[in-house]
Amino acid sequence: MRLLTAAFLAASILQARDTLSAFGKQWQVENAADWKMDATAQTLELVTHRGPLPGPRRPIQFAIAQTPPYTTVNVELDVRPKQKSLMLVFAYRDPAHFDYAHLSVDTAAKQPHHNGVFHVYGGERVRISSEEGRAAFPESGRWYHVILRWDGKKGEVNVSIDGQPIPALHAVDLSLSSGRIGLGSFDETADFKNVKIQGTE
């Protein structure tokens, strides 16, 4: 009975979607009240963190750009982690099928569930990148320039921070060959600005 209730709760939350406008696009979110658009600074702020739902451990707190499902995409933006981390979603098909890059002040060697590329395919999130290299962010609370390049035909993703590649943020996934882009955090808060998405279907 408890599992059935948890499954119903998860399904109800995933069906309750809002939209917001930012960076010239519409974004689908779980709850628009969790986000704030600072029109003066042109910054999208995730102001409320929400942990994973009951069941398989995977993130839910992200905004998905309402674009076609791209097969190749370049995402360029500036990000500011408020605590230790934030995430960029790519190859998003639905709430149970997507990949994401988790950018953190932790190294992957220190915390294997941070600073890496993760795959969600109907169950728990699974790390699909190495644990090599430095953390994405030397510190929290300041802005970083991030570029994510994903080629769904090859299944390859690379993320650079302030012009530097991060070995732990390179991975290959051949199971999701197209999808949308998202911004958010696993269970913390963050700011995003100057978001540019260029993709091909």
GROMACS .gro file of N, CA and C in nm, residues 5-157:
model
  459
    5THR      N    1   0.096   0.417  -0.286
    5THR     CA    2   0.074   0.559  -0.256
    5THR      C    3   0.188   0.645  -0.308
    6ALA      N    4   0.313   0.596  -0.288
    6ALA     CA    5   0.431   0.670  -0.336
    6ALA      C    6   0.428   0.682  -0.488
    7ALA      N    7   0.391   0.574  -0.556
    7ALA     CA    8   0.386   0.575  -0.703
    7ALA      C    9   0.280   0.673  -0.752
    8PHE      N   10   0.164   0.675  -0.683
    8PHE     CA   11   0.058   0.768  -0.721
    8PHE      C   12   0.101   0.912  -0.701
    9LEU      N   13   0.170   0.939  -0.587
    9LEU     CA   14   0.219   1.073  -0.560
    9LEU      C   15   0.318   1.118  -0.667
   10ALA      N   16   0.409   1.029  -0.703
   10ALA     CA   17   0.510   1.061  -0.805
   10ALA      C   18   0.442   1.092  -0.938
   11ALA      N   19   0.346   1.010  -0.977
   11ALA     CA   20   0.275   1.031  -1.104
   11ALA      C   21   0.200   1.163  -1.103
   12SER      N   22   0.138   1.196  -0.989
   12SER     CA   23   0.061   1.320  -0.980
   12SER      C   24   0.152   1.441  -0.994
   13ILE      N   25   0.268   1.438  -0.928
   13ILE     CA   26   0.360   1.551  -0.935
   13ILE      C   27   0.417   1.567  -1.075
   14LEU      N   28   0.450   1.456  -1.140
   14LEU     CA   29   0.509   1.464  -1.273
   14LEU      C   30   0.409   1.516  -1.377
   15GLN      N   31   0.278   1.497  -1.352
   15GLN     CA   32   0.179   1.544  -1.447
   15GLN      C   33   0.145   1.692  -1.427
   16ALA      N   34   0.174   1.744  -1.307
   16ALA     CA   35   0.143   1.883  -1.277
   16ALA      C   36   0.258   1.971  -1.323
   17ARG      N   37   0.246   2.028  -1.443
   17ARG     CA   38   0.354   2.106  -1.501
   17ARG      C   39   0.311   2.250  -1.522
   18ASP      N   40   0.406   2.342  -1.501
   18ASP     CA   41   0.387   2.484  -1.528
   18ASP      C   42   0.484   2.524  -1.638
   19THR      N   43   0.466   2.646  -1.690
   19THR     CA   44   0.562   2.700  -1.787
   19THR      C   45   0.605   2.839  -1.743
   20LEU      N   46   0.725   2.876  -1.785
   20LEU     CA   47   0.775   3.011  -1.762
   20LEU      C   48   0.853   3.055  -1.885
   21SER      N   49   0.871   3.186  -1.897
   21SER     CA   50   0.942   3.244  -2.011
   21SER      C   51   1.077   3.296  -1.968
   22ALA      N   52   1.180   3.260  -2.044
   22ALA     CA   53   1.316   3.309  -2.016
   22ALA      C   54   1.404   3.286  -2.138
   23PHE      N   55   1.490   3.383  -2.166
   23PHE     CA   56   1.589   3.372  -2.274
   23PHE      C   57   1.524   3.348  -2.410
   24GLY      N   58   1.405   3.406  -2.429
   24GLY     CA   59   1.337   3.395  -2.556
   24GLY      C   60   1.270   3.261  -2.581
   25LYS      N   61   1.255   3.180  -2.476
   25LYS     CA   62   1.194   3.047  -2.490
   25LYS      C   63   1.094   3.023  -2.378
   26GLN      N   64   1.007   2.926  -2.401
   26GLN     CA   65   0.920   2.875  -2.296
   26GLN      C   66   0.988   2.755  -2.231
   27TRP      N   67   0.975   2.744  -2.100
   27TRP     CA   68   1.037   2.635  -2.024
   27TRP      C   69   0.931   2.564  -1.940
   28GLN      N   70   0.933   2.434  -1.945
   28GLN     CA   71   0.840   2.354  -1.865
   28GLN      C   72   0.905   2.323  -1.730
   29VAL      N   73   0.832   2.349  -1.621
   29VAL     CA   74   0.883   2.325  -1.486
   29VAL      C   75   0.776   2.255  -1.404
   30GLU      N   76   0.818   2.195  -1.293
   30GLU     CA   77   0.723   2.131  -1.203
   30GLU      C   78   0.636   2.235  -1.134
   31ASN      N   79   0.698   2.345  -1.090
   31ASN     CA   80   0.626   2.448  -1.015
   31ASN      C   81   0.689   2.583  -1.044
   32ALA      N   82   0.617   2.671  -1.111
   32ALA     CA   83   0.672   2.800  -1.150
   32ALA      C   84   0.712   2.885  -1.029
   33ALA      N   85   0.649   2.862  -0.914
   33ALA     CA   86   0.681   2.937  -0.793
   33ALA      C   87   0.820   2.907  -0.741
   34ASP      N   88   0.880   2.798  -0.787
   34ASP     CA   89   1.016   2.761  -0.746
   34ASP      C   90   1.122   2.841  -0.821
   35TRP      N   91   1.079   2.919  -0.920
   35TRP     CA   92   1.171   2.992  -1.006
   35TRP      C   93   1.140   3.140  -1.004
   36LYS      N   94   1.242   3.221  -1.030
   36LYS     CA   95   1.224   3.366  -1.035
   36LYS      C   96   1.305   3.421  -1.151
   37MET      N   97   1.240   3.503  -1.235
   37MET     CA   98   1.309   3.567  -1.345
   37MET      C   99   1.338   3.711  -1.306
   38ASP      N  100   1.466   3.744  -1.291
   38ASP     CA  101   1.508   3.880  -1.262
   38ASP      C  102   1.523   3.953  -1.395
   39ALA      N  103   1.423   4.034  -1.430
   39ALA     CA  104   1.420   4.099  -1.561
   39ALA      C  105   1.534   4.199  -1.577
   40THR      N  106   1.572   4.264  -1.469
   40THR     CA  107   1.680   4.363  -1.476
   40THR      C  108   1.814   4.296  -1.506
   41ALA      N  109   1.843   4.189  -1.434
   41ALA     CA  110   1.970   4.118  -1.452
   41ALA      C  111   1.963   4.012  -1.561
   42GLN      N  112   1.840   3.988  -1.614
   42GLN     CA  113   1.819   3.883  -1.714
   42GLN      C  114   1.872   3.749  -1.663
   43THR      N  115   1.836   3.719  -1.540
   43THR     CA  116   1.883   3.597  -1.474
   43THR      C  117   1.765   3.511  -1.431
   44LEU      N  118   1.770   3.384  -1.462
   44LEU     CA  119   1.670   3.287  -1.416
   44LEU      C  120   1.724   3.224  -1.289
   45GLU      N  121   1.650   3.239  -1.181
   45GLU     CA  122   1.694   3.190  -1.051
   45GLU      C  123   1.608   3.071  -1.006
   46LEU      N  124   1.672   2.962  -0.973
   46LEU     CA  125   1.605   2.850  -0.908
   46LEU      C  126   1.612   2.879  -0.759
   47VAL      N  127   1.501   2.917  -0.698
   47VAL     CA  128   1.502   2.966  -0.560
   47VAL      C  129   1.457   2.862  -0.459
   48THR      N  130   1.397   2.753  -0.505
   48THR     CA  131   1.350   2.648  -0.414
   48THR      C  132   1.406   2.514  -0.458
   49HIS      N  133   1.474   2.446  -0.369
   49HIS     CA  134   1.525   2.313  -0.404
   49HIS      C  135   1.421   2.208  -0.367
   50ARG      N  136   1.418   2.103  -0.443
   50ARG     CA  137   1.330   1.990  -0.415
   50ARG      C  138   1.409   1.862  -0.440
   51GLY      N  139   1.409   1.776  -0.343
   51GLY     CA  140   1.481   1.650  -0.357
   51GLY      C  141   1.406   1.554  -0.447
   52PRO      N  142   1.467   1.439  -0.475
   52PRO     CA  143   1.403   1.338  -0.560
   52PRO      C  144   1.271   1.289  -0.502
   53LEU      N  145   1.184   1.240  -0.588
   53LEU     CA  146   1.058   1.181  -0.546
   53LEU      C  147   1.082   1.044  -0.484
   54PRO      N  148   0.983   0.990  -0.413
   54PRO     CA  149   0.995   0.850  -0.366
   54PRO      C  150   1.015   0.757  -0.485
   55GLY      N  151   1.091   0.652  -0.465
   55GLY     CA  152   1.118   0.558  -0.573
   55GLY      C  153   1.259   0.572  -0.624
   56PRO      N  154   1.283   0.544  -0.753
   56PRO     CA  155   1.419   0.553  -0.808
   56PRO      C  156   1.478   0.692  -0.786
   57ARG      N  157   1.603   0.698  -0.741
   57ARG     CA  158   1.665   0.826  -0.708
   57ARG      C  159   1.714   0.894  -0.835
   58ARG      N  160   1.642   1.000  -0.874
   58ARG     CA  161   1.678   1.078  -0.991
   58ARG      C  162   1.624   1.219  -0.972
   59PRO      N  163   1.685   1.319  -1.035
   59PRO     CA  164   1.644   1.457  -1.013
   59PRO      C  165   1.512   1.490  -1.081
   60ILE      N  166   1.443   1.590  -1.024
   60ILE     CA  167   1.316   1.638  -1.082
   60ILE      C  168   1.314   1.790  -1.096
   61GLN      N  169   1.406   1.861  -1.029
   61GLN     CA  170   1.396   2.006  -1.022
   61GLN      C  171   1.476   2.074  -1.133
   62PHE      N  172   1.417   2.075  -1.253
   62PHE     CA  173   1.481   2.141  -1.366
   62PHE      C  174   1.376   2.193  -1.463
   63ALA      N  175   1.416   2.295  -1.539
   63ALA     CA  176   1.330   2.355  -1.641
   63ALA      C  177   1.372   2.300  -1.776
   64ILE      N  178   1.275   2.255  -1.856
   64ILE     CA  179   1.303   2.198  -1.988
   64ILE      C  180   1.261   2.296  -2.096
   65ALA      N  181   1.355   2.333  -2.184
   65ALA     CA  182   1.326   2.425  -2.294
   65ALA      C  183   1.230   2.359  -2.392
   66GLN      N  184   1.126   2.431  -2.429
   66GLN     CA  185   1.028   2.378  -2.521
   66GLN      C  186   1.072   2.401  -2.666
   67THR      N  187   1.165   2.317  -2.706
   67THR     CA  188   1.220   2.317  -2.841
   67THR      C  189   1.191   2.182  -2.905
   68PRO      N  190   1.220   2.166  -3.033
   68PRO     CA  191   1.214   2.032  -3.090
   68PRO      C  192   1.315   1.942  -3.020
   69PRO      N  193   1.296   1.810  -3.027
   69PRO     CA  194   1.396   1.718  -2.972
   69PRO      C  195   1.519   1.714  -3.063
   70TYR      N  196   1.624   1.781  -3.024
   70TYR     CA  197   1.743   1.793  -3.107
   70TYR      C  198   1.825   1.665  -3.106
   71THR      N  199   1.895   1.641  -3.219
   71THR     CA  200   1.990   1.528  -3.225
   71THR      C  201   2.133   1.575  -3.199
   72THR      N  202   2.159   1.703  -3.226
   72THR     CA  203   2.287   1.764  -3.188
   72THR      C  204   2.255   1.901  -3.130
   73VAL      N  205   2.333   1.943  -3.029
   73VAL     CA  206   2.303   2.070  -2.965
   73VAL      C  207   2.427   2.127  -2.898
   74ASN      N  208   2.439   2.259  -2.905
   74ASN     CA  209   2.539   2.335  -2.829
   74ASN      C  210   2.462   2.426  -2.733
   75VAL      N  211   2.498   2.420  -2.607
   75VAL     CA  212   2.438   2.506  -2.506
   75VAL      C  213   2.549   2.589  -2.444
   76GLU      N  214   2.532   2.721  -2.447
   76GLU     CA  215   2.630   2.811  -2.388
   76GLU      C  216   2.558   2.900  -2.289
   77LEU      N  217   2.612   2.914  -2.169
   77LEU     CA  218   2.545   2.991  -2.065
   77LEU      C  219   2.640   3.024  -1.951
   78ASP      N  220   2.594   3.113  -1.865
   78ASP     CA  221   2.665   3.145  -1.742
   78ASP      C  222   2.583   3.092  -1.626
   79VAL      N  223   2.651   3.032  -1.529
   79VAL     CA  224   2.583   2.970  -1.416
   79VAL      C  225   2.648   3.013  -1.285
   80ARG      N  226   2.566   3.014  -1.180
   80ARG     CA  227   2.618   3.047  -1.047
   80ARG      C  228   2.557   2.950  -0.947
   81PRO      N  229   2.637   2.855  -0.897
   81PRO     CA  230   2.585   2.765  -0.793
   81PRO      C  231   2.569   2.840  -0.661
   82LYS      N  232   2.453   2.824  -0.597
   82LYS     CA  233   2.429   2.891  -0.469
   82LYS      C  234   2.487   2.811  -0.353
   83GLN      N  235   2.486   2.677  -0.367
   83GLN     CA  236   2.547   2.592  -0.265
   83GLN      C  237   2.669   2.522  -0.328
   84LYS      N  238   2.656   2.394  -0.358
   84LYS     CA  239   2.771   2.320  -0.409
   84LYS      C  240   2.759   2.278  -0.554
   85SER      N  241   2.636   2.279  -0.610
   85SER     CA  242   2.622   2.217  -0.742
   85SER      C  243   2.499   2.266  -0.817
   86LEU      N  244   2.495   2.229  -0.945
   86LEU     CA  245   2.379   2.249  -1.030
   86LEU      C  246   2.388   2.146  -1.142
   87MET      N  247   2.290   2.144  -1.232
   87MET     CA  248   2.293   2.044  -1.338
   87MET      C  249   2.238   2.098  -1.468
   88LEU      N  250   2.285   2.038  -1.578
   88LEU     CA  251   2.235   2.065  -1.713
   88LEU      C  252   2.181   1.934  -1.768
   89VAL      N  253   2.056   1.936  -1.807
   89VAL     CA  254   1.991   1.818  -1.863
   89VAL      C  255   2.005   1.820  -2.015
   90PHE      N  256   2.026   1.704  -2.075
   90PHE     CA  257   2.026   1.693  -2.221
   90PHE      C  258   1.967   1.558  -2.259
   91ALA      N  259   1.935   1.542  -2.386
   91ALA     CA  260   1.873   1.417  -2.436
   91ALA      C  261   1.745   1.386  -2.358
   92TYR      N  262   1.673   1.491  -2.315
   92TYR     CA  263   1.552   1.470  -2.235
   92TYR      C  264   1.438   1.419  -2.322
   93ARG      N  265   1.386   1.302  -2.288
   93ARG     CA  266   1.272   1.245  -2.357
   93ARG      C  267   1.145   1.259  -2.273
   94ASP      N  268   1.155   1.222  -2.145
   94ASP     CA  269   1.045   1.234  -2.049
   94ASP      C  270   1.105   1.227  -1.910
   95PRO      N  271   1.023   1.241  -1.803
   95PRO     CA  272   1.081   1.247  -1.667
   95PRO      C  273   1.159   1.124  -1.625
   96ALA      N  274   1.148   1.015  -1.697
   96ALA     CA  275   1.220   0.893  -1.660
   96ALA      C  276   1.328   0.855  -1.760
   97HIS      N  277   1.349   0.938  -1.864
   97HIS     CA  278   1.448   0.907  -1.967
   97HIS      C  279   1.521   1.034  -2.009
   98PHE      N  280   1.642   1.052  -1.958
   98PHE     CA  281   1.724   1.169  -1.991
   98PHE      C  282   1.865   1.149  -1.937
   99ASP      N  283   1.955   1.236  -1.980
   99ASP     CA  284   2.091   1.240  -1.927
   99ASP      C  285   2.113   1.378  -1.865
  100TYR      N  286   2.211   1.387  -1.775
  100TYR     CA  287   2.242   1.519  -1.720
  100TYR      C  288   2.387   1.526  -1.675
  101ALA      N  289   2.440   1.647  -1.683
  101ALA     CA  290   2.575   1.674  -1.633
  101ALA      C  291   2.561   1.744  -1.499
  102HIS      N  292   2.619   1.685  -1.396
  102HIS     CA  293   2.615   1.741  -1.261
  102HIS      C  294   2.746   1.814  -1.237
  103LEU      N  295   2.738   1.946  -1.218
  103LEU     CA  296   2.856   2.030  -1.200
  103LEU      C  297   2.866   2.067  -1.053
  104SER      N  298   2.983   2.042  -0.993
  104SER     CA  299   2.993   2.053  -0.848
  104SER      C  300   3.127   2.109  -0.803
  105VAL      N  301   3.131   2.155  -0.679
  105VAL     CA  302   3.258   2.194  -0.616
  105VAL      C  303   3.334   2.071  -0.567
  106ASP      N  304   3.266   1.956  -0.563
  106ASP     CA  305   3.331   1.830  -0.524
  106ASP      C  306   3.395   1.765  -0.646
  107THR      N  307   3.503   1.695  -0.626
  107THR     CA  308   3.556   1.609  -0.732
  107THR      C  309   3.476   1.479  -0.730
  108ALA      N  310   3.476   1.408  -0.842
  108ALA     CA  311   3.407   1.280  -0.847
  108ALA      C  312   3.476   1.177  -0.759
  109ALA      N  313   3.608   1.190  -0.744
  109ALA     CA  314   3.681   1.098  -0.657
  109ALA      C  315   3.635   1.112  -0.512
  110LYS      N  316   3.599   1.235  -0.475
  110LYS     CA  317   3.552   1.260  -0.337
  110LYS      C  318   3.408   1.217  -0.320
  111GLN      N  319   3.324   1.247  -0.420
  111GLN     CA  320   3.181   1.216  -0.413
  111GLN      C  321   3.136   1.165  -0.551
  112PRO      N  322   3.128   1.031  -0.566
  112PRO     CA  323   3.098   0.972  -0.698
  112PRO      C  324   2.965   1.015  -0.760
  113HIS      N  325   2.872   1.064  -0.680
  113HIS     CA  326   2.744   1.108  -0.735
  113HIS      C  327   2.744   1.256  -0.770
  114HIS      N  328   2.862   1.319  -0.762
  114HIS     CA  329   2.876   1.459  -0.801
  114HIS      C  330   2.976   1.471  -0.915
  115ASN      N  331   2.971   1.586  -0.984
  115ASN     CA  332   3.072   1.618  -1.085
  115ASN      C  333   3.089   1.506  -1.189
  116GLY      N  334   2.983   1.484  -1.264
  116GLY     CA  335   2.990   1.380  -1.365
  116GLY      C  336   2.869   1.383  -1.456
  117VAL      N  337   2.865   1.290  -1.549
  117VAL     CA  338   2.752   1.274  -1.640
  117VAL      C  339   2.673   1.151  -1.595
  118PHE      N  340   2.541   1.167  -1.588
  118PHE     CA  341   2.455   1.061  -1.536
  118PHE      C  342   2.343   1.030  -1.634
  119HIS      N  343   2.299   0.905  -1.630
  119HIS     CA  344   2.201   0.852  -1.723
  119HIS      C  345   2.079   0.804  -1.644
  120VAL      N  346   1.960   0.847  -1.689
  120VAL     CA  347   1.835   0.801  -1.629
  120VAL      C  348   1.755   0.729  -1.738
  121TYR      N  349   1.725   0.604  -1.713
  121TYR     CA  350   1.651   0.526  -1.814
  121TYR      C  351   1.550   0.435  -1.742
  122GLY      N  352   1.448   0.499  -1.687
  122GLY     CA  353   1.341   0.425  -1.622
  122GLY      C  354   1.370   0.383  -1.480
  123GLY      N  355   1.486   0.417  -1.427
  123GLY     CA  356   1.520   0.376  -1.291
  123GLY      C  357   1.610   0.476  -1.223
  124GLU      N  358   1.700   0.426  -1.138
  124GLU     CA  359   1.795   0.512  -1.067
  124GLU      C  360   1.889   0.580  -1.165
  125ARG      N  361   1.938   0.697  -1.127
  125ARG     CA  362   2.041   0.761  -1.208
  125ARG      C  363   2.172   0.682  -1.192
  126VAL      N  364   2.244   0.670  -1.304
  126VAL     CA  365   2.367   0.591  -1.307
  126VAL      C  366   2.478   0.677  -1.367
  127ARG      N  367   2.593   0.677  -1.302
  127ARG     CA  368   2.707   0.752  -1.354
  127ARG      C  369   2.759   0.685  -1.481
  128ILE      N  370   2.785   0.763  -1.589
  128ILE     CA  371   2.838   0.706  -1.712
  128ILE      C  372   2.967   0.775  -1.755
  129SER      N  373   3.024   0.857  -1.668
  129SER     CA  374   3.151   0.924  -1.699
  129SER      C  375   3.258   0.881  -1.600
  130SER      N  376   3.381   0.913  -1.633
  130SER     CA  377   3.493   0.877  -1.545
  130SER      C  378   3.491   0.965  -1.419
  131GLU      N  379   3.575   0.933  -1.323
  131GLU     CA  380   3.588   1.013  -1.201
  131GLU      C  381   3.716   1.096  -1.204
  132GLU      N  382   3.774   1.112  -1.322
  132GLU     CA  383   3.903   1.180  -1.334
  132GLU      C  384   3.888   1.333  -1.335
  133GLY      N  385   3.994   1.399  -1.295
  133GLY     CA  386   4.002   1.544  -1.312
  133GLY      C  387   3.949   1.625  -1.196
  134ARG      N  388   3.961   1.756  -1.213
  134ARG     CA  389   3.923   1.850  -1.108
  134ARG      C  390   3.773   1.867  -1.103
  135ALA      N  391   3.728   1.935  -0.999
  135ALA     CA  392   3.587   1.968  -0.986
  135ALA      C  393   3.549   2.074  -1.089
  136ALA      N  394   3.422   2.080  -1.125
  136ALA     CA  395   3.376   2.181  -1.221
  136ALA      C  396   3.392   2.321  -1.165
  137PHE      N  397   3.361   2.338  -1.037
  137PHE     CA  398   3.365   2.470  -0.974
  137PHE      C  399   3.469   2.473  -0.862
  138PRO      N  400   3.566   2.564  -0.869
  138PRO     CA  401   3.659   2.580  -0.757
  138PRO      C  402   3.589   2.627  -0.631
  139GLU      N  403   3.480   2.704  -0.648
  139GLU     CA  404   3.407   2.756  -0.533
  139GLU      C  405   3.264   2.786  -0.575
  140SER      N  406   3.176   2.797  -0.479
  140SER     CA  407   3.037   2.833  -0.508
  140SER      C  408   3.019   2.984  -0.494
  141GLY      N  409   2.903   3.034  -0.538
  141GLY     CA  410   2.871   3.174  -0.518
  141GLY      C  411   2.921   3.270  -0.624
  142ARG      N  412   2.990   3.222  -0.728
  142ARG     CA  413   3.034   3.312  -0.835
  142ARG      C  414   2.992   3.255  -0.970
  143TRP      N  415   3.001   3.339  -1.072
  143TRP     CA  416   2.958   3.300  -1.206
  143TRP      C  417   3.067   3.221  -1.279
  144TYR      N  418   3.022   3.123  -1.358
  144TYR     CA  419   3.111   3.043  -1.444
  144TYR      C  420   3.049   3.038  -1.584
  145HIS      N  421   3.133   3.036  -1.686
  145HIS     CA  422   3.087   3.021  -1.823
  145HIS      C  423   3.095   2.874  -1.862
  146VAL      N  424   2.982   2.820  -1.906
  146VAL     CA  425   2.972   2.676  -1.934
  146VAL      C  426   2.930   2.654  -2.079
  147ILE      N  427   2.992   2.557  -2.143
  147ILE     CA  428   2.951   2.514  -2.277
  147ILE      C  429   2.930   2.363  -2.274
  148LEU      N  430   2.812   2.320  -2.314
  148LEU     CA  431   2.780   2.178  -2.328
  148LEU      C  432   2.758   2.148  -2.474
  149ARG      N  433   2.831   2.050  -2.526
  149ARG     CA  434   2.815   2.005  -2.665
  149ARG      C  435   2.775   1.858  -2.663
  150TRP      N  436   2.663   1.829  -2.729
  150TRP     CA  437   2.613   1.691  -2.731
  150TRP      C  438   2.579   1.652  -2.874
  151ASP      N  439   2.627   1.536  -2.916
  151ASP     CA  440   2.600   1.480  -3.047
  151ASP      C  441   2.526   1.348  -3.026
  152GLY      N  442   2.393   1.351  -3.043
  152GLY     CA  443   2.314   1.232  -3.021
  152GLY      C  444   2.342   1.120  -3.119
  153LYS      N  445   2.392   1.155  -3.238
  153LYS     CA  446   2.424   1.052  -3.337
  153LYS      C  447   2.542   0.968  -3.290
  154LYS      N  448   2.638   1.034  -3.229
  154LYS     CA  449   2.755   0.964  -3.173
  154LYS      C  450   2.735   0.928  -3.026
  155GLY      N  451   2.635   0.990  -2.963
  155GLY     CA  452   2.609   0.967  -2.822
  155GLY      C  453   2.706   1.039  -2.730
  156GLU      N  454   2.783   1.133  -2.782
  156GLU     CA  455   2.892   1.192  -2.705
  156GLU      C  456   2.858   1.330  -2.652
  157VAL      N  457   2.893   1.354  -2.526
  157VAL     CA  458   2.874   1.485  -2.464
  157VAL      C  459   3.005   1.531  -2.403
   0.00000   0.00000   0.00000
